[in-house]
mmCIF file of C-alpha atoms and ligand atoms in Angstrom:
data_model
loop_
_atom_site.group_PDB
_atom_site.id
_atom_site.type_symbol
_atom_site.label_atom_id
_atom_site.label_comp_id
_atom_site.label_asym_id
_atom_site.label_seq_id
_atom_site.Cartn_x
_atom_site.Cartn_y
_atom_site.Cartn_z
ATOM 1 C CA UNK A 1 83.966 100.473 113.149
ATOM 2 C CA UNK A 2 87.346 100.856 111.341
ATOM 3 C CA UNK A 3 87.086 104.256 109.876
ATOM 4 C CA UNK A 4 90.637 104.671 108.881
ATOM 5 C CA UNK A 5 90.279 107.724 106.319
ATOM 6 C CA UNK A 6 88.974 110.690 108.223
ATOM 7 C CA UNK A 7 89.063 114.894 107.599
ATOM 8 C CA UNK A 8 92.706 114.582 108.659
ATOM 9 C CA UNK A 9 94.184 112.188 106.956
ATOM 10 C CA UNK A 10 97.311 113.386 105.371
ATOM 11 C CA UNK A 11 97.285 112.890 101.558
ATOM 12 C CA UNK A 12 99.665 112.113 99.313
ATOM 13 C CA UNK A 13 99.553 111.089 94.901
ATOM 14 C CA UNK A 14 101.184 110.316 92.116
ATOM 15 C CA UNK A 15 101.401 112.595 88.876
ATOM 16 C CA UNK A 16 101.946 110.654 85.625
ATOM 17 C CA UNK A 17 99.842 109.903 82.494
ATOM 18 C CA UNK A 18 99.343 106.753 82.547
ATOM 19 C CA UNK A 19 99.140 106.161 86.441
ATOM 20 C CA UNK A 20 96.530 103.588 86.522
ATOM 21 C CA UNK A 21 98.971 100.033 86.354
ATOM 22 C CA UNK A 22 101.332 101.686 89.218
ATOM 23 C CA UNK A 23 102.193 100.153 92.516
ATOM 24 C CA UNK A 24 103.215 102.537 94.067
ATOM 25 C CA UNK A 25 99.925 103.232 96.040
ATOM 26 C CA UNK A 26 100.498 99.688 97.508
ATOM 27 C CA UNK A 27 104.261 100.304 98.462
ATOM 28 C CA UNK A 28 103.553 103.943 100.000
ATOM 29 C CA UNK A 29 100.552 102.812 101.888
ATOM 30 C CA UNK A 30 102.246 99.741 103.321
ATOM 31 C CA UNK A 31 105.347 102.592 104.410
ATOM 32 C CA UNK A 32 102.534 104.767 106.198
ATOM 33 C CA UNK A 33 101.096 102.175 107.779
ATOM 34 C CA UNK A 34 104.392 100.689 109.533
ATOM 35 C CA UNK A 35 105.457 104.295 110.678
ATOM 36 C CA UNK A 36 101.574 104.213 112.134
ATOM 37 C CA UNK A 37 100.496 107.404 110.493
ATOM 38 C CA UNK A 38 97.410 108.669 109.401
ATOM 39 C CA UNK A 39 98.252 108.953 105.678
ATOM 40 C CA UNK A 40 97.144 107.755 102.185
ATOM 41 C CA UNK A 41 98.666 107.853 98.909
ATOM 42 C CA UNK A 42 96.567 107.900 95.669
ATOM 43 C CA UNK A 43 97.114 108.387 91.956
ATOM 44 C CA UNK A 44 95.872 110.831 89.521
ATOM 45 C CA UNK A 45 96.070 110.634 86.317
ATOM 46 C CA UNK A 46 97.318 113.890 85.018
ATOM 47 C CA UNK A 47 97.806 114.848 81.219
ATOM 48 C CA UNK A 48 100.492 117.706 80.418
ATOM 49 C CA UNK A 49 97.900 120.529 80.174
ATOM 50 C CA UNK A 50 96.590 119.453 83.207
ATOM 51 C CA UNK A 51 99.971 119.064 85.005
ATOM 52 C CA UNK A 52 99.820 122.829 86.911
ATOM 53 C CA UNK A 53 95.947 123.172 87.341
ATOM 54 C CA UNK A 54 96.493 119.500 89.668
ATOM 55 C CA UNK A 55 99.791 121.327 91.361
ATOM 56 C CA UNK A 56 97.297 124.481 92.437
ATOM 57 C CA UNK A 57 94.865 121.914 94.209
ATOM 58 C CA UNK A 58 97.827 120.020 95.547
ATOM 59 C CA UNK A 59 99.340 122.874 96.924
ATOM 60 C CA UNK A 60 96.560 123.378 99.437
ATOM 61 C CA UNK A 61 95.478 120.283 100.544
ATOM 62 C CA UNK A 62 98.397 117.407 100.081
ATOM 63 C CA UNK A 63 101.181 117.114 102.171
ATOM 64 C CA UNK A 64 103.477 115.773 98.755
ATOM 65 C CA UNK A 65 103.476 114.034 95.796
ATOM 66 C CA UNK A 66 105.592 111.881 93.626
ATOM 67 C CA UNK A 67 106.007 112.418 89.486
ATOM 68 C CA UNK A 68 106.355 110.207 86.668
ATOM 69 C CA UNK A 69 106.335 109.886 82.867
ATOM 70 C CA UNK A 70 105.887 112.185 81.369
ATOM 71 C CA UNK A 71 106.501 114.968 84.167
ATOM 72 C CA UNK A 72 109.797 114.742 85.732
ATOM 73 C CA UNK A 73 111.717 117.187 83.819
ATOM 74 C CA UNK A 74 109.061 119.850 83.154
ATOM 75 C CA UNK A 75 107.544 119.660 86.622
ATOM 76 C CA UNK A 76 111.536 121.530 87.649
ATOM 77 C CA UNK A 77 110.392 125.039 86.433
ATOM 78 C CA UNK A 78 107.202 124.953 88.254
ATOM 79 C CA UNK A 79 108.579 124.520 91.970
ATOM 80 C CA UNK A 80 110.151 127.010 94.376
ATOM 81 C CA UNK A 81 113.275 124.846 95.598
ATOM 82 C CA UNK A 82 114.750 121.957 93.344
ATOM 83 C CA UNK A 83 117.347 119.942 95.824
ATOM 84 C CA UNK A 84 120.706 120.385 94.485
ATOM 85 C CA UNK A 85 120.807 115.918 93.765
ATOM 86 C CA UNK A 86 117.214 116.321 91.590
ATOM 87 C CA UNK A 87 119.301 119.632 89.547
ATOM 88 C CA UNK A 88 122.854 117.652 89.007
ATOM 89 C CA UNK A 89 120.309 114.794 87.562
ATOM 90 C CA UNK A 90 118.159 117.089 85.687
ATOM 91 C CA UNK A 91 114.684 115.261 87.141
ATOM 92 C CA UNK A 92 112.369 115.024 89.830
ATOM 93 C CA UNK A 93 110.513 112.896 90.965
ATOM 94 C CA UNK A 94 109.397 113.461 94.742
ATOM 95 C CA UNK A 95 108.119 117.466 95.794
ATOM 96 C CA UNK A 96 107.226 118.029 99.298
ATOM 97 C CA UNK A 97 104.834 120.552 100.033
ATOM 98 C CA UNK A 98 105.956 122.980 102.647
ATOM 99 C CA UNK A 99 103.675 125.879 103.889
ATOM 100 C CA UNK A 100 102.692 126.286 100.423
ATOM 101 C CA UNK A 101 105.968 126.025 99.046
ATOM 102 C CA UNK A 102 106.943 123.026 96.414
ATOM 103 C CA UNK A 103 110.636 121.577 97.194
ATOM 104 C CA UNK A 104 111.597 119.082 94.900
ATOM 105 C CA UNK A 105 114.019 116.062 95.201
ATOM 106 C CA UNK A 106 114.809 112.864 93.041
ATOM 107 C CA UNK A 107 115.355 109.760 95.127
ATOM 108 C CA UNK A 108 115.235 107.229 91.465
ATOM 109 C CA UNK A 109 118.892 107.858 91.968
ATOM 110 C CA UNK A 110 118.764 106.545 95.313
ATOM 111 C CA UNK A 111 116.669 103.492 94.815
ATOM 112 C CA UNK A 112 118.616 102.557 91.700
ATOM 113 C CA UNK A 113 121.970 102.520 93.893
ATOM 114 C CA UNK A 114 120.193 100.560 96.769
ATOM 115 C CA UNK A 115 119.454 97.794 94.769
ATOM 116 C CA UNK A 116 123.679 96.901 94.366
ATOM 117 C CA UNK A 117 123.642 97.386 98.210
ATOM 118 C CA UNK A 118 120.768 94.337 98.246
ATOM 119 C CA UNK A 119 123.638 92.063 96.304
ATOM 120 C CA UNK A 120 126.099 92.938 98.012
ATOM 121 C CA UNK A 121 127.725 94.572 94.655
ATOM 122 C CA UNK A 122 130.401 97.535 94.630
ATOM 123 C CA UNK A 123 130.009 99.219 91.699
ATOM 124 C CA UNK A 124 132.188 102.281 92.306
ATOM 125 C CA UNK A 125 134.529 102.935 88.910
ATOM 126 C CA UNK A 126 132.750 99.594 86.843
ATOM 127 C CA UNK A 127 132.742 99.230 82.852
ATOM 128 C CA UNK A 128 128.931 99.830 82.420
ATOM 129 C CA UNK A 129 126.790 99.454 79.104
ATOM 130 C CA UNK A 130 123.255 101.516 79.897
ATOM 131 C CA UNK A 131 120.746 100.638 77.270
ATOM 132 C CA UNK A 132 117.798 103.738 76.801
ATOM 133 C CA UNK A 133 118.128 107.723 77.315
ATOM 134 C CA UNK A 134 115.201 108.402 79.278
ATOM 135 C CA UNK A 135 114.249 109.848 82.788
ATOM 136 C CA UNK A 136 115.251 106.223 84.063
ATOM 137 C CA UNK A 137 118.643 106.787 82.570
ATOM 138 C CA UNK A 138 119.846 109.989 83.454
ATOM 139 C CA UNK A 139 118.706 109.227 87.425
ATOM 140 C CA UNK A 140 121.172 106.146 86.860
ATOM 141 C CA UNK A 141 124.028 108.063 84.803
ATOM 142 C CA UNK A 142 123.864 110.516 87.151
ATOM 143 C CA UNK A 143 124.704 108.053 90.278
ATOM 144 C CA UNK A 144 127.282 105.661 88.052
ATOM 145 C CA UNK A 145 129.416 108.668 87.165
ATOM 146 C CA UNK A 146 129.335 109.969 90.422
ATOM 147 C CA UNK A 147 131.211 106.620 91.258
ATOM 148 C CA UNK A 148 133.564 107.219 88.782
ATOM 149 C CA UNK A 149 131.739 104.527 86.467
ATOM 150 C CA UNK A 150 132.724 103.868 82.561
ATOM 151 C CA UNK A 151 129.578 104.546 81.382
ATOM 152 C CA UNK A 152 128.755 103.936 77.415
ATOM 153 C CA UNK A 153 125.461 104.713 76.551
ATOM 154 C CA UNK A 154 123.302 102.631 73.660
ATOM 155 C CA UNK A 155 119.436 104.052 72.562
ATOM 156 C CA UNK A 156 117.250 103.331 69.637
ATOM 157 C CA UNK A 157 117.378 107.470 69.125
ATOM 158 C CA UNK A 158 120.844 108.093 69.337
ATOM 159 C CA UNK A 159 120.340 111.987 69.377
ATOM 160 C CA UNK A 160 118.938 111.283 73.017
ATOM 161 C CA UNK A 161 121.978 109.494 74.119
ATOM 162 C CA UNK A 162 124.076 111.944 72.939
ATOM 163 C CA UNK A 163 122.097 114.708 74.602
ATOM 164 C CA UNK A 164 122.753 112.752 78.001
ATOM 165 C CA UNK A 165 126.966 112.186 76.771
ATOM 166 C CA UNK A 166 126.922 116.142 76.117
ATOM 167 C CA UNK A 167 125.007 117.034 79.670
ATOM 168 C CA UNK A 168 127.013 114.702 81.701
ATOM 169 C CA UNK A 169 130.301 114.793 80.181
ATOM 170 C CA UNK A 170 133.254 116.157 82.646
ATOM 171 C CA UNK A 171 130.299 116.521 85.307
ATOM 172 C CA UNK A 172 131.717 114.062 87.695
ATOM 173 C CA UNK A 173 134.640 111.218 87.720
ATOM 174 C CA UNK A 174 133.558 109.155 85.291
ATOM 175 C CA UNK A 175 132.901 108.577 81.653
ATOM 176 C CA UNK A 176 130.622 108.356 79.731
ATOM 177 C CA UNK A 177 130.048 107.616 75.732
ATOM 178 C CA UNK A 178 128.093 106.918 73.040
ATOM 179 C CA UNK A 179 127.728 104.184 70.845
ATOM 180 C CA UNK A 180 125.386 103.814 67.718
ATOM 181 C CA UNK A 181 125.805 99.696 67.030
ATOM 182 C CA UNK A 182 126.183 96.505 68.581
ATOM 183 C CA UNK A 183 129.341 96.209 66.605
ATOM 184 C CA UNK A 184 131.330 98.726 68.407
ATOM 185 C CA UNK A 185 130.635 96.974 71.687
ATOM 186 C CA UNK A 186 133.804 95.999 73.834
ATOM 187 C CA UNK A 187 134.525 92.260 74.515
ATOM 188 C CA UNK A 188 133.760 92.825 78.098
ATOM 189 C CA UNK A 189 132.166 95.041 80.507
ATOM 190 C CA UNK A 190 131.361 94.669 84.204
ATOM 191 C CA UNK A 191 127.350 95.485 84.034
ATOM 192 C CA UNK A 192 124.694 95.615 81.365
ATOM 193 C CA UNK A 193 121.947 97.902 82.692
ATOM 194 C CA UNK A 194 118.379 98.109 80.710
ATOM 195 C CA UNK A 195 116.469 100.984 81.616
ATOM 196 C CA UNK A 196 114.979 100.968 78.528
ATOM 197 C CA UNK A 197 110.963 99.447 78.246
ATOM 198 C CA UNK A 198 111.723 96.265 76.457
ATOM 199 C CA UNK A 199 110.644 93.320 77.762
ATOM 200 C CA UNK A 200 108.466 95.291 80.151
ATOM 201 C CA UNK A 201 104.619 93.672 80.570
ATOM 202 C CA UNK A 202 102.365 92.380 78.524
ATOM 203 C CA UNK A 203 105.497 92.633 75.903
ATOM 204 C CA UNK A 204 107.336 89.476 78.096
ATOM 205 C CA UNK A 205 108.943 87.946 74.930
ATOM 206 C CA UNK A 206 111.383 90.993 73.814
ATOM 207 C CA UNK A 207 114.867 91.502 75.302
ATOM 208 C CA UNK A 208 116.774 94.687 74.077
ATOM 209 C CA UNK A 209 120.211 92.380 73.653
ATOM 210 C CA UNK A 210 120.786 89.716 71.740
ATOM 211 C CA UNK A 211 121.641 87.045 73.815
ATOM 212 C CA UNK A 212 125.094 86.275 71.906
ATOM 213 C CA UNK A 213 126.642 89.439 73.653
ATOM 214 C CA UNK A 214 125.312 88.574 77.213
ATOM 215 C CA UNK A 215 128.672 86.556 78.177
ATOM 216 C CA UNK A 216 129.951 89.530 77.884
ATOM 217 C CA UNK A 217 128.701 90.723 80.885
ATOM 218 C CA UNK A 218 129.192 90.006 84.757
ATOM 219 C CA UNK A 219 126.306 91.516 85.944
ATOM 220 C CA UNK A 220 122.913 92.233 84.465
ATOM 221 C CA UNK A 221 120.542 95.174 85.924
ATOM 222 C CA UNK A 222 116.828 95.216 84.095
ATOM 223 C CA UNK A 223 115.044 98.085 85.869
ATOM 224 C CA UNK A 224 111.799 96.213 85.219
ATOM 225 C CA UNK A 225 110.007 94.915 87.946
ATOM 226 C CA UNK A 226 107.181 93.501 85.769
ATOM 227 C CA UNK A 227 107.569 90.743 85.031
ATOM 228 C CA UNK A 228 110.026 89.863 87.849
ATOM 229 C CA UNK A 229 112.000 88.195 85.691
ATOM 230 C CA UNK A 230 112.319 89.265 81.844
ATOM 231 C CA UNK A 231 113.521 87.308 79.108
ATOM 232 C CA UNK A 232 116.698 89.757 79.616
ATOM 233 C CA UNK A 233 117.225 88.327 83.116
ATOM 234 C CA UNK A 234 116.261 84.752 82.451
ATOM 235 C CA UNK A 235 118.671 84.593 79.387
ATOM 236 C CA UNK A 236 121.276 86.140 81.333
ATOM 237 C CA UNK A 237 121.006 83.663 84.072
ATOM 238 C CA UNK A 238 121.594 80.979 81.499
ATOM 239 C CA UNK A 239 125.097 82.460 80.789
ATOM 240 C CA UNK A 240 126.201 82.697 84.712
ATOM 241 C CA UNK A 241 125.460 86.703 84.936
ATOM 242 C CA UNK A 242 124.557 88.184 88.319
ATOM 243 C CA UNK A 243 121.177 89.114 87.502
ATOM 244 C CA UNK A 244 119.197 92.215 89.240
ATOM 245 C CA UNK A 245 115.730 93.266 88.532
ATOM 246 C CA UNK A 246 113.748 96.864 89.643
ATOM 247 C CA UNK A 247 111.869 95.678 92.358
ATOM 248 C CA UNK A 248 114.522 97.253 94.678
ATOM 249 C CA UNK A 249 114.694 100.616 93.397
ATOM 250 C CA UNK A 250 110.761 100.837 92.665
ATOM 251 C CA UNK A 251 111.188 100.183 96.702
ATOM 252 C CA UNK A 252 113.793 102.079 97.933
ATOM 253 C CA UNK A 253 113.297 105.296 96.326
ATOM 254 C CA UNK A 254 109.619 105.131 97.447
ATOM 255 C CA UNK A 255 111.083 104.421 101.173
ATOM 256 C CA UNK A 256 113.789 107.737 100.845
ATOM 257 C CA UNK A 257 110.775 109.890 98.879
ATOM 258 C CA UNK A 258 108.432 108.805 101.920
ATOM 259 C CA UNK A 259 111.364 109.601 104.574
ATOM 260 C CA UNK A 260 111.552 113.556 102.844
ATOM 261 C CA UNK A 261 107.645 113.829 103.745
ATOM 262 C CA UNK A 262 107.250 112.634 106.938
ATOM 263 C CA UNK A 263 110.649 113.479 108.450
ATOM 264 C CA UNK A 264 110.779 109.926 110.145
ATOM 265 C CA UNK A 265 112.592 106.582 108.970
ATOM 266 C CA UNK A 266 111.692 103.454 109.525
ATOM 267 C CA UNK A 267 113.834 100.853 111.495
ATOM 268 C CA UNK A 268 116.242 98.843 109.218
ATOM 269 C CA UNK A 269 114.072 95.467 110.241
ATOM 270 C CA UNK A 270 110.626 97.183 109.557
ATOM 271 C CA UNK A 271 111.948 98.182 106.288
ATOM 272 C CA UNK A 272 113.389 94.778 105.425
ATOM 273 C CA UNK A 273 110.084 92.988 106.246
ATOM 274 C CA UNK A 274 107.939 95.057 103.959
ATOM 275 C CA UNK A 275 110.520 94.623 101.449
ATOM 276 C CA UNK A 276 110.105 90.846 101.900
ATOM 277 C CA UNK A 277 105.962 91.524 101.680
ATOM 278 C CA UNK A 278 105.706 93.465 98.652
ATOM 279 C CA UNK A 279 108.170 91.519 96.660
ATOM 280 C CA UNK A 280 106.319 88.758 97.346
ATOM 281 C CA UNK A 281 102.897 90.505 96.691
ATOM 282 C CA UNK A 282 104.482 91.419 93.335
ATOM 283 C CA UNK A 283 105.857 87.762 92.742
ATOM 284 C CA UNK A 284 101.881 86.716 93.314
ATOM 285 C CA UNK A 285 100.293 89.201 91.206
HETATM 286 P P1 ATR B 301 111.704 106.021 81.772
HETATM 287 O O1 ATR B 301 111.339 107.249 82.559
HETATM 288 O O2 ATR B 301 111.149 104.736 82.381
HETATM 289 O O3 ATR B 301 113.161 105.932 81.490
HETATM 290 P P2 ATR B 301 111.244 107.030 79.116
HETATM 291 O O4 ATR B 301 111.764 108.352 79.537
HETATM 292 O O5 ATR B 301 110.049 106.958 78.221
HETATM 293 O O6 ATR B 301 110.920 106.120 80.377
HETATM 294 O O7 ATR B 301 112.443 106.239 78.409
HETATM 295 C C1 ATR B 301 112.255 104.996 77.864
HETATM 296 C C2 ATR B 301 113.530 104.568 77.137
HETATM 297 O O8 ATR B 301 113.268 103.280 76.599
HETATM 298 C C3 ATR B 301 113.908 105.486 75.994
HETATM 299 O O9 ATR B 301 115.306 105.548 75.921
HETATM 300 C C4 ATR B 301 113.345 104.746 74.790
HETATM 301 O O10 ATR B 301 114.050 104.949 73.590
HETATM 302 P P3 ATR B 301 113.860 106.300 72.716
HETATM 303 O O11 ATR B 301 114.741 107.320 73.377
HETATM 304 O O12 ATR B 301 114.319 105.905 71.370
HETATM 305 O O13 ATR B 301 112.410 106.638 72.779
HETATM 306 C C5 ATR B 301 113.533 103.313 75.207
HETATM 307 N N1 ATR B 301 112.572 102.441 74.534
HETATM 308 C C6 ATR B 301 111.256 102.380 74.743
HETATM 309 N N2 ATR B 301 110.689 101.462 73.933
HETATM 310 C C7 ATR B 301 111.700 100.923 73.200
HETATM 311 C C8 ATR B 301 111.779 99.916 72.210
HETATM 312 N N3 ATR B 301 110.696 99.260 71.791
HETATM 313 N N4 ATR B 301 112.986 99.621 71.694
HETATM 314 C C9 ATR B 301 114.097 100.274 72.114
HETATM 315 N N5 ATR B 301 114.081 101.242 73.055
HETATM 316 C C10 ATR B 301 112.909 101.558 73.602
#
């Protein structure tokens, strides 16, 4: 008998609203299981007025949990320690619990950096246009300006970007701006970054650019992982652009969030080979 879910298993969720479409149960599950520990990672689905209710039974019977959409920012005021990394970026999105205590960290920055390590890419003090304003965003602002990035900022609600200008502004080496219209785009940049939701599953047909401006562009970054390659990527690909989807920083910030709970990394191989898996698990979806 296989009974691998016992009165001591070590439990672990995800806060968001909606939760049900995530893989991150898959990915965190996979990460317990090659560190060989006695751990299992759920979701619950967990409307705003439900959000500290959940944290109470959390508290006293989880060992962490991860937060999503629409949580990350208002979950801050509810913990006792918020990492200094998860304050500079305004969000959180991992909180281990500690002897009762909530300490809260925010490895999207993290994953979104890893995934220029996978192609080899230095993107210290690169011309960057970042398409969307949301929690995605500001994880990724947050990192680019901290490598003395150009960072120009484009959003269908321009009061959002300019929030994000006005909180990041003189913050860290680089710069960042706004823009309102394609026409004040520059005639080249280094990277086009979408973190916005277009093109995202079961919409597979949008792209947020025009295609037109995508020569523009050395490298383009679509932080969706679903599908694995959007009409963004594919068009991109057509005009010679390094192209970089968000299968690994869905991964690696899951890895780094799973590393702050159980104190223990996994070997460089292991974590290679379940990156290999799960892509491909994703791919056959
Ligand atoms: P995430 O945490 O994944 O970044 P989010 O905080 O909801 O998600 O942010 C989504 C971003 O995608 C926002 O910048 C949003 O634009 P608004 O600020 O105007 O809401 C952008 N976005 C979502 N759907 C969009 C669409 N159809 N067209 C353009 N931008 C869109």
């Amino acid at each position: 008998m296989d009974i691998s879910l016992t009165s001591k298993t070590k439990l672990y969720t995800l806060l968001g609203c909606p939760v049900e479409h995530s893989i991150s149960p898959v990915i965190q599950n996979s990460i317990f299981a090659a560190k060989g520990l006695a751990s299992a990672y759920i979701v619950l689905n967990t409307p705003p007025d439900k959000l500290l209710h959940t944290m109470t039974v959390l508290k006293e019977n989880f060992g962490g949990f991860n937060i999503t959409l629409p949580h990350k920012q208002t979950i801050m005021e509810y913990l006792d320690v918020v990492d200094a990394n998860a304050r500079l970026c305004g969000a959180v999105n991992t909180v281990r619990i500690d002897h009762g205590k909530l300490l809260g960290f925010n490895t999207d920055g993290y994953g979104f950096m890893q995934a220029f390590s996978c192609h080899q890419i230095d993107i210290a003090h690169k011309r960057i246009l970042l398409l969307g304003a949301g929690g995605a965003a500001r994880a990724a602002i947050c990192q680019l300006l901290q490598q003395g990035c150009q960072v120009t900022i484009m959003n269908r609600t321009w009061e959002k970007a300019k929030r994000l200008e006005q909180e990041f502004a003189g913050k860290f080496s680089g710069s960042v701006t706004v823009i309102s219209s394609w026409r004040e785009l520059q005639n080249r940049y280094d990277c086009l970054i979408n973190t916005t939701l277009v093109g995202m599953y079961p919409h597979t047909d949008k792209s947020p650019i025009d295609p037109q401006y995508l020569n523009r562009f050395d490298i383009v970054y679509d932080l969706i992982y679903n599908p694995d390659e959007t009409k963004l990527l594919q068009e991109a690909k057509r005009c010679d652009c390094t192209t970089m989807n968000g299968f690994p920083m869905l991964f690696y910030q899951a890895v780094e969030a799973n590393r702050i709970w159980t104190d223990q990394s996994l070997p460089g191989p292991a974590v290679r080979n379940l990156y290999e898996k799960l892509a491909h698990y994703l791919q056959k979806r």
